[in-house]
mmCIF file of C-alpha atoms in Angstrom:
data_model
loop_
_atom_site.group_PDB
_atom_site.id
_atom_site.type_symbol
_atom_site.label_atom_id
_atom_site.label_comp_id
_atom_site.label_asym_id
_atom_site.label_seq_id
_atom_site.Cartn_x
_atom_site.Cartn_y
_atom_site.Cartn_z
ATOM 1 C CA PRO A 774 -14.914 -43.470 10.292
ATOM 2 C CA ALA A 775 -14.565 -39.868 11.417
ATOM 3 C CA ASP A 776 -12.712 -40.808 14.636
ATOM 4 C CA ILE A 777 -10.062 -42.692 12.685
ATOM 5 C CA MET A 778 -9.757 -39.915 10.106
ATOM 6 C CA ARG A 779 -9.146 -37.374 12.894
ATOM 7 C CA GLN A 780 -6.288 -39.530 14.191
ATOM 8 C CA PHE A 781 -4.783 -39.710 10.691
ATOM 9 C CA VAL A 782 -5.048 -35.934 10.340
ATOM 10 C CA LEU A 783 -3.231 -35.453 13.672
ATOM 11 C CA PHE A 784 -0.556 -37.959 12.590
ATOM 12 C CA LYS A 785 -0.089 -36.172 9.264
ATOM 13 C CA GLN A 786 0.165 -32.792 10.981
ATOM 14 C CA SER A 787 2.853 -34.086 13.344
ATOM 15 C CA ALA A 788 4.674 -35.844 10.483
ATOM 16 C CA ASN A 789 4.800 -32.555 8.596
ATOM 17 C CA LEU A 790 6.762 -31.035 11.474
ATOM 18 C CA HIS A 791 9.870 -32.972 10.414
ATOM 19 C CA THR A 792 12.082 -32.340 7.383
ATOM 20 C CA SER A 793 11.786 -34.990 4.715
ATOM 21 C CA THR A 794 14.780 -36.677 3.119
ATOM 22 C CA PHE A 795 13.743 -35.198 -0.224
ATOM 23 C CA ILE A 796 13.885 -31.664 1.198
ATOM 24 C CA GLN A 797 17.289 -32.389 2.718
ATOM 25 C CA VAL A 798 18.577 -33.458 -0.729
ATOM 26 C CA ILE A 799 17.232 -30.241 -2.259
ATOM 27 C CA LEU A 800 19.005 -28.205 0.438
ATOM 28 C CA LEU A 801 22.275 -30.058 -0.184
ATOM 29 C CA ARG A 802 22.069 -29.290 -3.907
ATOM 30 C CA TYR A 803 21.258 -25.649 -3.172
ATOM 31 C CA LEU A 804 24.243 -25.370 -0.833
ATOM 32 C CA LYS A 805 26.550 -26.882 -3.431
ATOM 33 C CA ALA A 806 25.262 -24.491 -6.123
ATOM 34 C CA ALA A 807 24.893 -21.254 -4.109
ATOM 35 C CA GLY A 808 27.523 -21.687 -1.444
ATOM 36 C CA HIS A 809 27.575 -20.964 2.251
ATOM 37 C CA GLU A 810 27.619 -17.163 2.039
ATOM 38 C CA LYS A 811 24.526 -16.907 -0.179
ATOM 39 C CA PHE A 812 22.777 -19.400 2.068
ATOM 40 C CA MET A 813 23.575 -17.265 5.126
ATOM 41 C CA GLU A 814 22.272 -14.149 3.310
ATOM 42 C CA LEU A 815 19.036 -16.011 2.627
ATOM 43 C CA ILE A 816 18.775 -17.051 6.278
ATOM 44 C CA LYS A 817 19.242 -13.436 7.422
ATOM 45 C CA LYS A 818 16.580 -12.257 4.963
ATOM 46 C CA ASN A 819 14.153 -14.932 6.175
ATOM 47 C CA CYS A 820 14.849 -14.115 9.822
ATOM 48 C CA GLU A 821 13.989 -10.459 9.165
ATOM 49 C CA SER A 822 10.794 -11.479 7.380
ATOM 50 C CA TYR A 823 9.818 -13.775 10.261
ATOM 51 C CA ARG A 824 10.579 -11.011 12.783
ATOM 52 C CA ILE A 825 8.309 -8.587 10.915
ATOM 53 C CA ASN A 826 5.532 -11.184 10.790
ATOM 54 C CA ARG A 827 6.011 -12.170 14.428
ATOM 55 C CA ASP A 828 5.738 -8.551 15.486
ATOM 56 C CA ALA A 829 2.627 -8.141 13.311
ATOM 57 C CA MET A 830 1.046 -11.134 15.042
ATOM 58 C CA VAL A 831 1.829 -9.713 18.481
ATOM 59 C CA VAL A 832 0.255 -6.375 17.528
ATOM 60 C CA ALA A 833 -2.773 -8.143 16.024
ATOM 61 C CA GLU A 834 -3.155 -10.348 19.105
ATOM 62 C CA LYS A 835 -3.329 -7.308 21.355
ATOM 63 C CA LYS A 836 -5.788 -5.671 18.953
ATOM 64 C CA HIS A 837 -8.174 -8.589 18.339
ATOM 65 C CA LEU A 838 -7.962 -11.139 21.159
ATOM 66 C CA ILE A 839 -9.472 -10.857 24.595
ATOM 67 C CA PRO A 840 -7.095 -9.878 27.426
ATOM 68 C CA GLU A 841 -7.420 -13.328 29.061
ATOM 69 C CA VAL A 842 -5.480 -14.925 26.192
ATOM 70 C CA ARG A 843 -1.824 -15.405 27.070
ATOM 71 C CA PHE A 844 0.933 -16.015 24.546
ATOM 72 C CA ASN A 845 4.664 -16.270 24.167
ATOM 73 C CA ILE A 846 6.799 -14.011 22.010
ATOM 74 C CA PRO A 847 9.370 -16.335 20.450
ATOM 75 C CA GLY A 848 12.934 -15.207 19.888
ATOM 76 C CA GLU A 849 13.244 -17.756 17.099
ATOM 77 C CA GLY A 850 11.007 -19.952 14.999
ATOM 78 C CA MET A 851 7.754 -19.307 13.202
ATOM 79 C CA PHE A 852 4.975 -20.079 15.682
ATOM 80 C CA ILE A 853 3.224 -18.424 18.585
ATOM 81 C CA TRP A 854 1.521 -20.514 21.250
ATOM 82 C CA PHE A 855 -1.701 -19.084 22.640
ATOM 83 C CA GLU A 856 -3.178 -20.106 25.979
ATOM 84 C CA LEU A 857 -6.908 -19.490 25.965
ATOM 85 C CA PRO A 858 -9.219 -19.425 28.978
ATOM 86 C CA LYS A 859 -9.584 -22.884 30.570
ATOM 87 C CA GLN A 860 -13.164 -23.359 29.344
ATOM 88 C CA CYS A 861 -12.041 -23.177 25.701
ATOM 89 C CA ASN A 862 -11.780 -26.444 23.806
ATOM 90 C CA CYS A 863 -9.450 -25.642 20.914
ATOM 91 C CA LYS A 864 -10.014 -28.916 19.093
ATOM 92 C CA ARG A 865 -13.754 -28.241 19.022
ATOM 93 C CA MET A 866 -13.103 -24.656 17.927
ATOM 94 C CA ILE A 867 -11.072 -25.933 14.961
ATOM 95 C CA GLU A 868 -13.619 -28.586 14.010
ATOM 96 C CA GLU A 869 -16.588 -26.255 14.227
ATOM 97 C CA GLN A 870 -15.268 -22.876 13.085
ATOM 98 C CA CYS A 871 -12.060 -22.986 11.043
ATOM 99 C CA GLU A 872 -13.630 -23.919 7.734
ATOM 100 C CA GLU A 873 -16.348 -21.297 7.999
ATOM 101 C CA LEU A 874 -13.990 -18.542 9.176
ATOM 102 C CA LYS A 875 -11.203 -19.564 6.758
ATOM 103 C CA VAL A 876 -8.477 -19.561 9.387
ATOM 104 C CA LEU A 877 -5.934 -22.317 10.021
ATOM 105 C CA LEU A 878 -4.609 -22.971 13.501
ATOM 106 C CA VAL A 879 -3.395 -26.127 15.236
ATOM 107 C CA PRO A 880 -4.983 -27.156 18.540
ATOM 108 C CA GLY A 881 -2.506 -27.774 21.346
ATOM 109 C CA ASP A 882 -3.723 -31.295 22.006
ATOM 110 C CA ALA A 883 -2.249 -32.303 18.625
ATOM 111 C CA PHE A 884 1.121 -31.989 20.394
ATOM 112 C CA SER A 885 0.110 -33.836 23.542
ATOM 113 C CA SER A 886 0.257 -37.593 24.015
ATOM 114 C CA GLN A 887 -2.118 -37.440 26.982
ATOM 115 C CA ASN A 888 -4.918 -35.185 25.680
ATOM 116 C CA GLY A 889 -3.452 -32.153 27.420
ATOM 117 C CA CYS A 890 -3.216 -28.598 26.137
ATOM 118 C CA LYS A 891 -6.945 -28.492 25.321
ATOM 119 C CA ASN A 892 -7.022 -24.725 25.720
ATOM 120 C CA PHE A 893 -3.843 -24.032 23.724
ATOM 121 C CA MET A 894 -3.569 -23.055 20.068
ATOM 122 C CA ARG A 895 -0.522 -22.728 17.819
ATOM 123 C CA ALA A 896 -0.396 -20.205 14.985
ATOM 124 C CA SER A 897 2.260 -19.809 12.318
ATOM 125 C CA PHE A 898 3.386 -16.437 11.022
ATOM 126 C CA SER A 899 5.918 -17.654 8.467
ATOM 127 C CA MET A 900 4.094 -17.761 5.139
ATOM 128 C CA VAL A 901 1.599 -14.905 5.343
ATOM 129 C CA SER A 902 1.675 -11.146 5.047
ATOM 130 C CA PRO A 903 1.238 -8.816 8.029
ATOM 131 C CA GLU A 904 -2.166 -7.855 6.572
ATOM 132 C CA ASP A 905 -3.255 -11.502 6.453
ATOM 133 C CA ILE A 906 -1.965 -11.984 9.985
ATOM 134 C CA ASP A 907 -4.133 -9.114 11.205
ATOM 135 C CA GLU A 908 -7.210 -10.586 9.517
ATOM 136 C CA GLY A 909 -6.373 -14.069 10.811
ATOM 137 C CA MET A 910 -6.089 -12.789 14.376
ATOM 138 C CA ARG A 911 -9.406 -10.971 13.968
ATOM 139 C CA ARG A 912 -11.014 -14.269 12.936
ATOM 140 C CA PHE A 913 -9.240 -16.106 15.759
ATOM 141 C CA GLY A 914 -10.689 -13.546 18.177
ATOM 142 C CA GLU A 915 -14.131 -14.253 16.741
ATOM 143 C CA MET A 916 -13.569 -17.983 17.286
ATOM 144 C CA ILE A 917 -12.651 -17.405 20.920
ATOM 145 C CA LYS A 918 -15.692 -15.216 21.567
ATOM 146 C CA ASN A 919 -17.949 -17.836 19.932
ATOM 147 C CA GLU A 920 -16.435 -20.551 22.114
ATOM 148 C CA LEU A 921 -16.866 -18.525 25.299
ATOM 149 C CA HIS A 922 -20.534 -17.885 24.459
ATOM 150 C CA ARG A 923 -21.358 -21.585 23.946
#
């Protein structure tokens, strides 16, 4: 049943937020082979890449989203949380528009145990180019406008 499948999808999404044992073993082997200094160089390189992408998402947000959308600018990490107008139902937006618009976001209620955060959305900037971020934010803006015109 669709209701049960949705719960499994939410469980899988939350399970993916944690590092698997297999990945931890891979990291241990990498550290033994490359050493601490090369690992730290890689971390610095990734941090710079994330910073560039984060800044691209902030610019794209201001360019494509309505002024009523609020968001944080993280100092660390790879996600930005967006607070949409109260009348927005982010879960419905995902279910009805993400496949058609080819954009992937996570509704805030996936992180709430009490069905809260209905008008919050989380977006990752870690694995995409600044150009893709701009296009993704344009599509996200389209999703918001569609939701507000329901």
